[in-house]
Each structure stands twice: as C-alpha cells, then as structure tokens.
Coordinates of C-alpha atoms in Angstrom, one line a residue:
Chain A
M1 CA -19.7 36.4 -12.3
A2 CA -22.0 33.4 -13.4
S3 CA -21.1 31.1 -10.6
N4 CA -22.1 27.9 -12.4
K5 CA -19.8 28.7 -15.4
Y6 CA -17.0 29.6 -13.0
E7 CA -17.5 26.2 -11.1
E8 CA -17.4 24.5 -14.6
I9 CA -14.2 26.2 -15.4
T10 CA -12.5 25.5 -12.0
K11 CA -13.6 21.8 -12.7
A12 CA -12.1 21.7 -16.2
A13 CA -9.1 23.4 -14.9
V14 CA -8.5 20.6 -12.1
M15 CA -9.1 17.9 -14.5
L16 CA -6.6 19.3 -17.2
F17 CA -4.0 20.2 -14.5
E18 CA -4.2 16.6 -13.0
R19 CA -3.9 14.9 -16.4
K20 CA -1.4 17.0 -18.3
G21 CA 0.2 19.0 -15.3
Y22 CA -0.3 22.7 -14.7
H23 CA 2.7 23.8 -16.7
A24 CA 1.5 22.0 -19.9
T25 CA -2.0 23.2 -19.7
S26 CA -2.8 26.4 -21.5
V27 CA -5.6 28.8 -21.0
Q28 CA -6.7 27.7 -24.5
D29 CA -7.0 24.1 -23.3
I30 CA -9.3 25.3 -20.5
A31 CA -11.5 27.4 -22.8
D32 CA -11.7 24.5 -25.3
E33 CA -12.9 22.2 -22.6
V34 CA -15.8 24.5 -21.4
G35 CA -16.6 25.5 -25.0
L36 CA -15.7 29.2 -24.5
Q37 CA -13.5 31.4 -26.8
K38 CA -10.2 32.3 -24.8
G39 CA -11.5 36.0 -24.7
S40 CA -14.7 35.0 -23.0
L41 CA -12.9 32.7 -20.5
Y42 CA -11.0 35.9 -19.3
H43 CA -14.5 37.2 -18.1
Y44 CA -14.4 34.5 -15.4
I45 CA -10.6 34.1 -14.6
T46 CA -7.7 36.6 -15.0
S47 CA -4.9 34.0 -15.4
K48 CA -4.2 30.4 -15.1
E49 CA -2.2 31.2 -12.1
D50 CA -5.1 33.0 -10.4
L51 CA -7.1 29.8 -11.0
L52 CA -4.6 27.6 -9.3
M53 CA -4.4 30.2 -6.5
Q54 CA -8.1 30.3 -6.0
L55 CA -8.4 26.5 -5.8
A56 CA -5.5 26.3 -3.3
H57 CA -6.9 29.1 -1.1
R58 CA -10.4 27.8 -1.0
S59 CA -9.2 24.2 -0.2
I60 CA -6.8 25.4 2.7
S61 CA -9.3 27.8 4.0
E62 CA -11.9 25.2 4.3
F63 CA -9.3 22.8 6.1
N64 CA -8.7 25.7 8.6
G65 CA -12.3 26.5 9.0
Q66 CA -13.2 22.8 9.9
M67 CA -10.3 22.8 12.3
E68 CA -11.3 25.9 14.1
E69 CA -14.8 24.6 14.6
I70 CA -13.4 21.4 16.1
L71 CA -11.0 23.3 18.3
K72 CA -13.9 25.6 19.4
N73 CA -16.3 22.6 20.5
A74 CA -15.7 22.5 24.2
S75 CA -17.8 19.2 24.6
L76 CA -15.1 17.2 22.7
T77 CA -12.0 15.6 24.3
N78 CA -8.6 16.0 22.5
R79 CA -8.8 12.4 21.3
E80 CA -12.3 13.2 19.9
R81 CA -10.8 16.3 18.2
L82 CA -8.0 14.3 16.7
H83 CA -10.3 11.7 15.4
L84 CA -12.5 14.0 13.7
A85 CA -9.7 16.0 12.1
I86 CA -8.3 12.8 10.7
E87 CA -11.9 12.3 9.6
N88 CA -12.7 15.5 7.8
H89 CA -9.1 15.7 6.3
L90 CA -9.4 12.1 4.8
K91 CA -13.2 12.8 3.5
Y92 CA -11.9 15.9 1.8
V93 CA -8.9 14.1 0.1
T94 CA -11.1 11.1 -0.9
K95 CA -13.7 13.2 -2.4
N96 CA -11.3 15.6 -4.2
V97 CA -8.6 13.3 -5.4
Q98 CA -8.0 15.2 -8.6
L99 CA -8.0 18.4 -6.8
T100 CA -5.7 17.2 -4.1
T101 CA -3.4 15.8 -6.7
V102 CA -3.1 19.2 -8.3
L103 CA -2.6 21.2 -5.3
L104 CA 0.1 18.9 -3.6
R105 CA 1.9 18.6 -6.8
E106 CA 1.6 22.0 -8.4
A107 CA 1.4 24.5 -5.7
F108 CA 5.2 25.2 -6.1
S109 CA 4.3 26.7 -9.7
L110 CA 2.6 29.6 -8.0
G111 CA 4.5 32.8 -8.0
E112 CA 6.5 33.5 -4.8
D113 CA 3.9 35.9 -3.2
Q114 CA 1.0 33.7 -3.8
H115 CA 2.9 30.6 -2.8
Q116 CA 3.9 32.2 0.5
V117 CA 0.0 33.1 1.1
I118 CA -0.6 29.4 0.8
Q119 CA 2.4 28.5 2.9
D120 CA 1.2 30.6 5.7
L121 CA -2.4 29.2 5.6
T122 CA -0.9 25.6 5.6
D123 CA 1.4 26.5 8.6
K124 CA -1.6 27.7 10.3
Y125 CA -3.4 24.4 9.6
L126 CA -0.4 22.5 10.9
N127 CA -0.4 24.8 14.2
L128 CA -4.0 24.0 14.7
W129 CA -3.3 20.4 14.7
T130 CA -0.2 20.7 16.8
Q131 CA -2.5 22.7 19.3
V132 CA -5.0 19.6 19.5
I133 CA -2.1 17.4 20.3
E134 CA -0.5 19.7 22.7
Q135 CA -3.8 20.1 24.6
G136 CA -4.1 16.3 24.7
I137 CA -0.7 16.0 26.1
A138 CA -1.5 18.7 28.7
A139 CA -4.7 17.0 29.6
G140 CA -3.1 13.5 30.0
E141 CA -4.9 12.1 27.1
F142 CA -1.8 11.7 24.9
R143 CA 1.9 10.6 25.8
P144 CA 4.3 13.3 25.8
V145 CA 5.1 13.1 22.1
H146 CA 6.8 15.7 19.9
A147 CA 3.5 17.4 19.0
R148 CA 4.6 19.2 15.8
I149 CA 6.3 16.1 14.4
T150 CA 3.3 13.9 15.2
A151 CA 1.2 16.3 13.5
L152 CA 3.4 16.5 10.5
S153 CA 3.4 12.7 10.5
I154 CA -0.4 12.3 10.6
L155 CA -0.8 14.8 8.0
G156 CA 1.7 13.4 5.7
S157 CA 0.1 10.1 5.9
I158 CA -3.4 11.2 5.2
N159 CA -2.3 13.5 2.4
W160 CA -0.7 10.6 0.9
V161 CA -3.9 8.8 0.5
Y162 CA -4.6 10.7 -2.7
R163 CA -1.9 8.7 -4.3
W164 CA -3.4 5.2 -3.8
Y165 CA -7.2 5.7 -3.1
K166 CA -9.4 4.6 -5.9
E167 CA -13.1 5.8 -5.6
G168 CA -15.1 2.6 -5.5
G169 CA -12.2 0.5 -4.3
K170 CA -12.5 -2.1 -1.5
L171 CA -12.1 0.6 1.2
T172 CA -14.4 3.4 1.8
A173 CA -13.2 6.7 2.9
S174 CA -14.8 6.0 6.2
D175 CA -13.0 2.6 6.5
I176 CA -9.6 4.3 5.9
S177 CA -10.5 7.0 8.4
K178 CA -11.2 4.3 11.0
L179 CA -8.0 2.5 10.3
Y180 CA -5.9 5.6 10.4
S181 CA -7.5 6.9 13.5
D182 CA -6.9 3.7 15.3
L183 CA -3.3 3.6 14.2
F184 CA -2.5 7.2 15.0
L185 CA -4.5 7.3 18.2
D186 CA -3.2 4.0 19.6
G187 CA 0.3 5.5 18.9
I188 CA 0.1 8.4 20.9
E189 CA -2.5 7.4 23.6
N190 CA -1.4 7.6 27.2
R191 CA -1.9 4.4 29.0
Chain B
M1 CA 30.5 6.8 -20.5
A2 CA 32.5 9.0 -18.2
S3 CA 30.8 8.5 -15.0
N4 CA 31.9 11.5 -13.3
K5 CA 30.4 13.6 -16.0
Y6 CA 27.4 11.6 -15.9
E7 CA 26.9 12.2 -12.2
E8 CA 27.5 15.9 -12.7
I9 CA 24.6 15.7 -15.2
T10 CA 22.1 14.0 -13.1
K11 CA 22.9 16.4 -10.2
A12 CA 22.3 19.4 -12.4
A13 CA 19.1 17.9 -13.8
V14 CA 17.9 16.9 -10.2
M15 CA 18.6 20.6 -9.2
L16 CA 16.8 22.2 -12.3
F17 CA 13.8 19.8 -12.3
E18 CA 13.4 20.7 -8.5
R19 CA 13.6 24.3 -9.0
K20 CA 12.0 24.9 -12.3
G21 CA 9.8 21.8 -12.7
Y22 CA 10.7 18.9 -15.1
H23 CA 8.4 20.1 -17.9
A24 CA 9.9 23.8 -17.7
T25 CA 13.5 22.5 -17.8
S26 CA 15.0 22.0 -21.3
V27 CA 17.9 19.7 -22.4
Q28 CA 19.6 23.0 -23.2
D29 CA 19.2 24.3 -19.6
I30 CA 20.9 21.1 -18.4
A31 CA 23.7 21.5 -21.0
D32 CA 24.3 25.0 -19.9
E33 CA 24.4 24.1 -16.2
V34 CA 27.2 21.5 -16.8
G35 CA 29.1 23.6 -19.5
L36 CA 28.4 21.2 -22.4
Q37 CA 27.1 21.9 -25.8
K38 CA 23.6 20.2 -26.3
G39 CA 25.1 17.9 -28.9
S40 CA 27.8 16.7 -26.3
L41 CA 25.2 16.1 -23.7
Y42 CA 23.6 13.7 -25.9
H43 CA 26.8 11.5 -25.5
Y44 CA 25.7 10.9 -21.9
I45 CA 22.0 10.8 -22.1
T46 CA 19.4 9.9 -24.7
S47 CA 16.7 12.3 -23.5
K48 CA 15.3 14.3 -20.6
E49 CA 12.9 11.7 -20.0
D50 CA 15.5 8.9 -19.8
L51 CA 17.3 10.9 -17.4
L52 CA 14.1 11.2 -15.2
M53 CA 13.6 7.5 -15.7
Q54 CA 17.2 6.6 -14.6
L55 CA 16.8 8.7 -11.5
A56 CA 13.6 7.1 -10.6
H57 CA 14.8 3.6 -11.3
R58 CA 18.0 4.0 -9.2
S59 CA 16.2 5.3 -6.2
I60 CA 13.4 2.8 -6.1
S61 CA 15.9 -0.2 -6.7
E62 CA 18.0 1.1 -4.0
F63 CA 14.9 1.1 -1.6
N64 CA 14.0 -2.4 -2.7
G65 CA 17.5 -3.7 -2.3
Q66 CA 17.7 -2.4 1.2
M67 CA 14.3 -3.9 2.2
E68 CA 15.3 -7.3 0.8
E69 CA 18.3 -7.3 3.0
I70 CA 16.2 -6.6 5.9
L71 CA 14.0 -9.4 5.2
K72 CA 16.7 -11.8 4.6
N73 CA 18.4 -11.2 8.0
A74 CA 17.0 -14.0 10.2
S75 CA 18.4 -12.5 13.4
L76 CA 16.0 -9.5 13.5
T77 CA 12.5 -9.5 14.8
N78 CA 9.9 -7.9 12.7
R79 CA 9.8 -4.8 15.0
E80 CA 13.5 -4.4 14.4
R81 CA 12.9 -5.0 10.7
L82 CA 10.2 -2.2 10.6
H83 CA 12.4 0.3 12.7
L84 CA 15.3 -0.3 10.2
A85 CA 12.9 0.2 7.2
I86 CA 11.7 3.4 8.6
E87 CA 15.3 4.5 9.4
N88 CA 16.6 3.5 6.0
H89 CA 13.9 5.3 4.1
L90 CA 14.2 8.5 6.3
K91 CA 17.9 8.5 5.8
Y92 CA 17.4 8.4 2.2
V93 CA 14.8 11.1 2.0
T94 CA 16.6 13.5 4.2
K95 CA 19.9 13.1 2.4
N96 CA 18.2 13.3 -1.0
V97 CA 15.5 15.9 -0.5
Q98 CA 15.8 17.5 -4.1
L99 CA 15.8 14.2 -5.7
T100 CA 12.9 12.9 -3.6
T101 CA 11.0 16.2 -4.4
V102 CA 11.6 15.6 -8.2
L103 CA 10.7 11.8 -8.1
L104 CA 7.4 12.1 -5.9
R105 CA 6.3 15.4 -7.9
E106 CA 7.3 14.5 -11.5
A107 CA 7.1 10.8 -12.1
F108 CA 3.7 11.2 -13.6
S109 CA 5.5 13.0 -16.4
L110 CA 7.0 9.9 -17.5
G111 CA 5.6 8.1 -20.5
E112 CA 3.0 5.3 -19.9
D113 CA 5.5 2.4 -20.2
Q114 CA 8.1 3.9 -18.2
H115 CA 5.8 5.1 -15.5
Q116 CA 4.3 1.5 -15.5
V117 CA 7.9 0.2 -14.7
I118 CA 8.5 2.6 -11.8
Q119 CA 4.8 1.8 -10.6
D120 CA 5.7 -2.0 -10.5
L121 CA 8.8 -1.3 -8.4
T122 CA 7.0 0.8 -6.1
D123 CA 4.3 -1.7 -5.7
K124 CA 7.1 -4.2 -5.0
Y125 CA 8.4 -1.9 -2.2
L126 CA 4.9 -1.6 -0.8
N127 CA 4.7 -5.4 -0.9
L128 CA 8.0 -5.9 1.2
W129 CA 6.8 -3.4 3.9
T130 CA 3.4 -5.3 4.0
Q131 CA 5.3 -8.6 4.3
V132 CA 7.3 -7.3 7.5
I133 CA 4.0 -6.3 9.0
E134 CA 2.1 -9.4 8.1
Q135 CA 5.0 -11.4 9.6
G136 CA 5.0 -9.2 12.7
I137 CA 1.2 -9.9 13.1
A138 CA 1.8 -13.6 12.7
A139 CA 4.6 -13.7 15.2
G140 CA 2.3 -11.9 17.7
E141 CA 4.6 -8.9 17.7
F142 CA 2.1 -6.5 16.3
R143 CA -1.8 -6.1 16.6
P144 CA -3.9 -7.5 13.8
V145 CA -3.9 -4.2 12.0
H146 CA -4.7 -3.9 8.1
A147 CA -1.1 -4.6 7.0
R148 CA -1.1 -3.0 3.7
I149 CA -2.8 0.2 4.8
T150 CA -0.5 0.4 7.7
A151 CA 2.4 0.2 5.2
L152 CA 0.8 2.9 3.1
S153 CA 0.3 4.9 6.1
I154 CA 3.9 4.7 7.4
L155 CA 5.4 5.2 3.8
G156 CA 3.2 8.4 3.3
S157 CA 4.2 9.7 6.5
I158 CA 7.9 9.3 5.9
N159 CA 7.8 10.3 2.3
W160 CA 6.1 13.5 3.3
V161 CA 9.2 14.4 5.3
Y162 CA 10.8 15.9 2.1
R163 CA 8.3 18.7 2.1
W164 CA 9.4 20.1 5.5
Y165 CA 12.9 18.8 6.4
K166 CA 15.4 21.3 6.2
E167 CA 19.2 20.1 6.3
G168 CA 20.7 21.6 9.3
G169 CA 17.3 22.3 11.0
K170 CA 16.8 21.5 14.7
L171 CA 16.0 17.8 14.2
T172 CA 18.6 15.4 12.6
A173 CA 17.6 12.7 10.3
S174 CA 18.3 10.3 13.2
D175 CA 16.0 12.3 15.7
I176 CA 13.2 12.1 13.1
S177 CA 13.6 8.5 12.6
K178 CA 13.4 7.8 16.3
L179 CA 10.2 10.0 16.5
Y180 CA 8.5 8.2 13.8
S181 CA 9.6 4.7 14.8
D182 CA 8.2 5.3 18.5
L183 CA 5.0 6.7 16.9
F184 CA 4.3 3.9 14.5
L185 CA 5.7 1.0 16.5
D186 CA 3.8 2.0 19.4
G187 CA 0.6 2.3 17.2
I188 CA 0.8 -1.3 16.1
E189 CA 2.6 -3.1 18.9
N190 CA 0.8 -6.0 20.6
R191 CA 0.4 -5.6 24.4

C-alpha cells in the first residue's frame, strides 16, 4: 500500500464526508477527488465504510494512547493530568476540525459490529478520564464530584469546540485550552 | 391542517431521521410510517427539508423563548438565571433525545438559506446565555471569565447529554441538571 496515496485518499474522504455528508458521498466522488479510476481506488480501500471505520479507529486509538501515557506518568498530580487531558483533546479537535465533524456526526452510519468496536474504544476513553477524576478525589485534589458525569461533562464541552472553532480565529487552541482548564478545574477543585 | 396528523408525521419523521439518517429517509418512508399515500402526505408537508426546518425552528424558538423569560424575570440573581437555563435546556434534551439527535446531527443538511436562519437563531440563543454570564460578572456574582466561551462550554456540555442519556437510566434529568449546575456554577462563582 503506497501510504502517501492512502493518506491523500483519507484526506479527500474526510473533506467530502464533511461537506456532503457520509451517505451522500460515493466511492466515485472520492476517486474523482484523488484522480483515480474507481477500480484503482479499490487497491487502497475495501469500501467507503471501511474508510470511515479506519478514520474512527485511528482517532480514538490516538486519544486512548495519549490518555494512557498521562495516567502512567507518576510525576503528575491528577490536576496536572486533567489539564493535560483537556489540552491534548482540544489540540486534536482544533487541528482536525473536519475529521472531528465527520466522526462525531457520521459514526452512527457504521454497521452495527463496527460501530460497537468504536463505542467500546470510546467507553474505554471515558473510563480513563473517569479514573483521573476518581484518583483526584481519592487524593483530596478534587471535590467528591460524580466522576463519570464530570468526565462526560468535560468531554462533551471540549468535543463541542469543533462546531464553533475557526482556525485563525481570535482564540488559539492554546487559549481555549487554558480557558476550559480554568473553568473545569476551578469547578471541581477541593478548597 | 389537521394538527394531530401533522404531529404524527413529525414524530414519525424524527424517529426515521434518527434511526436511518435524514439523507437516507425518503418521503415515502414517512408516508408508510403514518399510513398515508405519498400524495396525501403532501397535504401536510411541502418537502422533507421543510419538515426538518420546522422541527429545527420550533426547537430553537422554544429555547430562545425560555431564555428571554429568564432574563426578563427581575427577581432572579444571575446565578439563579444560569441554573434555570441549564435546567430548562437539559430538561428539553432529555425529554427529546431523538429530536435533539436529529437536529444536532442533521441540520447541516438544510439548504444554505434555511441553515442560515437556524444559525442566526442559535447565535441569538448563545448571546442570551452570554448576557446572563456578563451580567453575573458585572454584578460580582461570577469571576471575570470569558463570558462567550463559558456559554459555549456549558452549552456544549449539556447538548452532549443526548449522546449518553438513557431514559429510565440511573440518573434522572433533574439529577443531571443538579450535577451540571453545581459543576459549572462552582467553576465560575466569585469567592
């Protein structure tokens, strides 16, 4: 598999899925966009659904990998872990607005089995966040909040950024990250 | 227009749009679901897009109406206003999970002009939230947070609830409302 061409195909697919919607985008549209015959495109991908699945799997795996690194780092407080988690997630969303739009909007179009795989990885990610908050409560860093709901609340909030973030807007990803960290960390901090 | 039939049609449409996606749902599917001939269905609706537009317009107008009531009520502190705003929005989302899913996922399918109308009403809603936070800051009730980003942060977080809320789950709408209010109000309160 020529990986440069594959990357070009995934980029074209993300752009088309975002603009037209996953359902309305055909394999022919993707082939046209990268200047390949439809038959040749199938050297790189097995189906449109497979392409969406690869994109989703890659993203959520990256999120999980980053979060596992944060949890493993014994030199961090849980407050620092949560701050880093917010920062990493926001950086990803703001760097990949089109991809985030596609994944959050179109993942429901995956077949049941594939959707379940993504759902399980997403649940794992939520559990890692919940773990940081639970550890922070146990260590007396955070108030005894409902850890899972707090994790859902923060994740919902930072995922939502894809809907209003404009690259080159007044606020940089790092500004937003700072504002969100302050808001949430002040919200759960033990005093 | 026989309003009972119209309500039945919108309910069927929301159910189909949520399950199959807006694009994959045909007017024929909606007609079949409510036991009408396609020709008769057009006595009630002008098009599938019009139906989506009506649903979006009705929801966002209801949100704006509630928020204007809250702002007009001079006996409330801004802390109370924000608490009520969170509660109202969450009640709507948890009572209308299917509809919220459709609106948040499918509004991009509206034509440009119609989408702009919804976008403008949504901006108005965001402005009303921002106003409550700005008033709260001016009154010394809230810390000098970035009012607009804080509004976006709270709205993103409570919109996200449609993705995980299960009716009849362990947490009621009012439990969630309490948890979210505590989290956000503690996050911005002036001490």
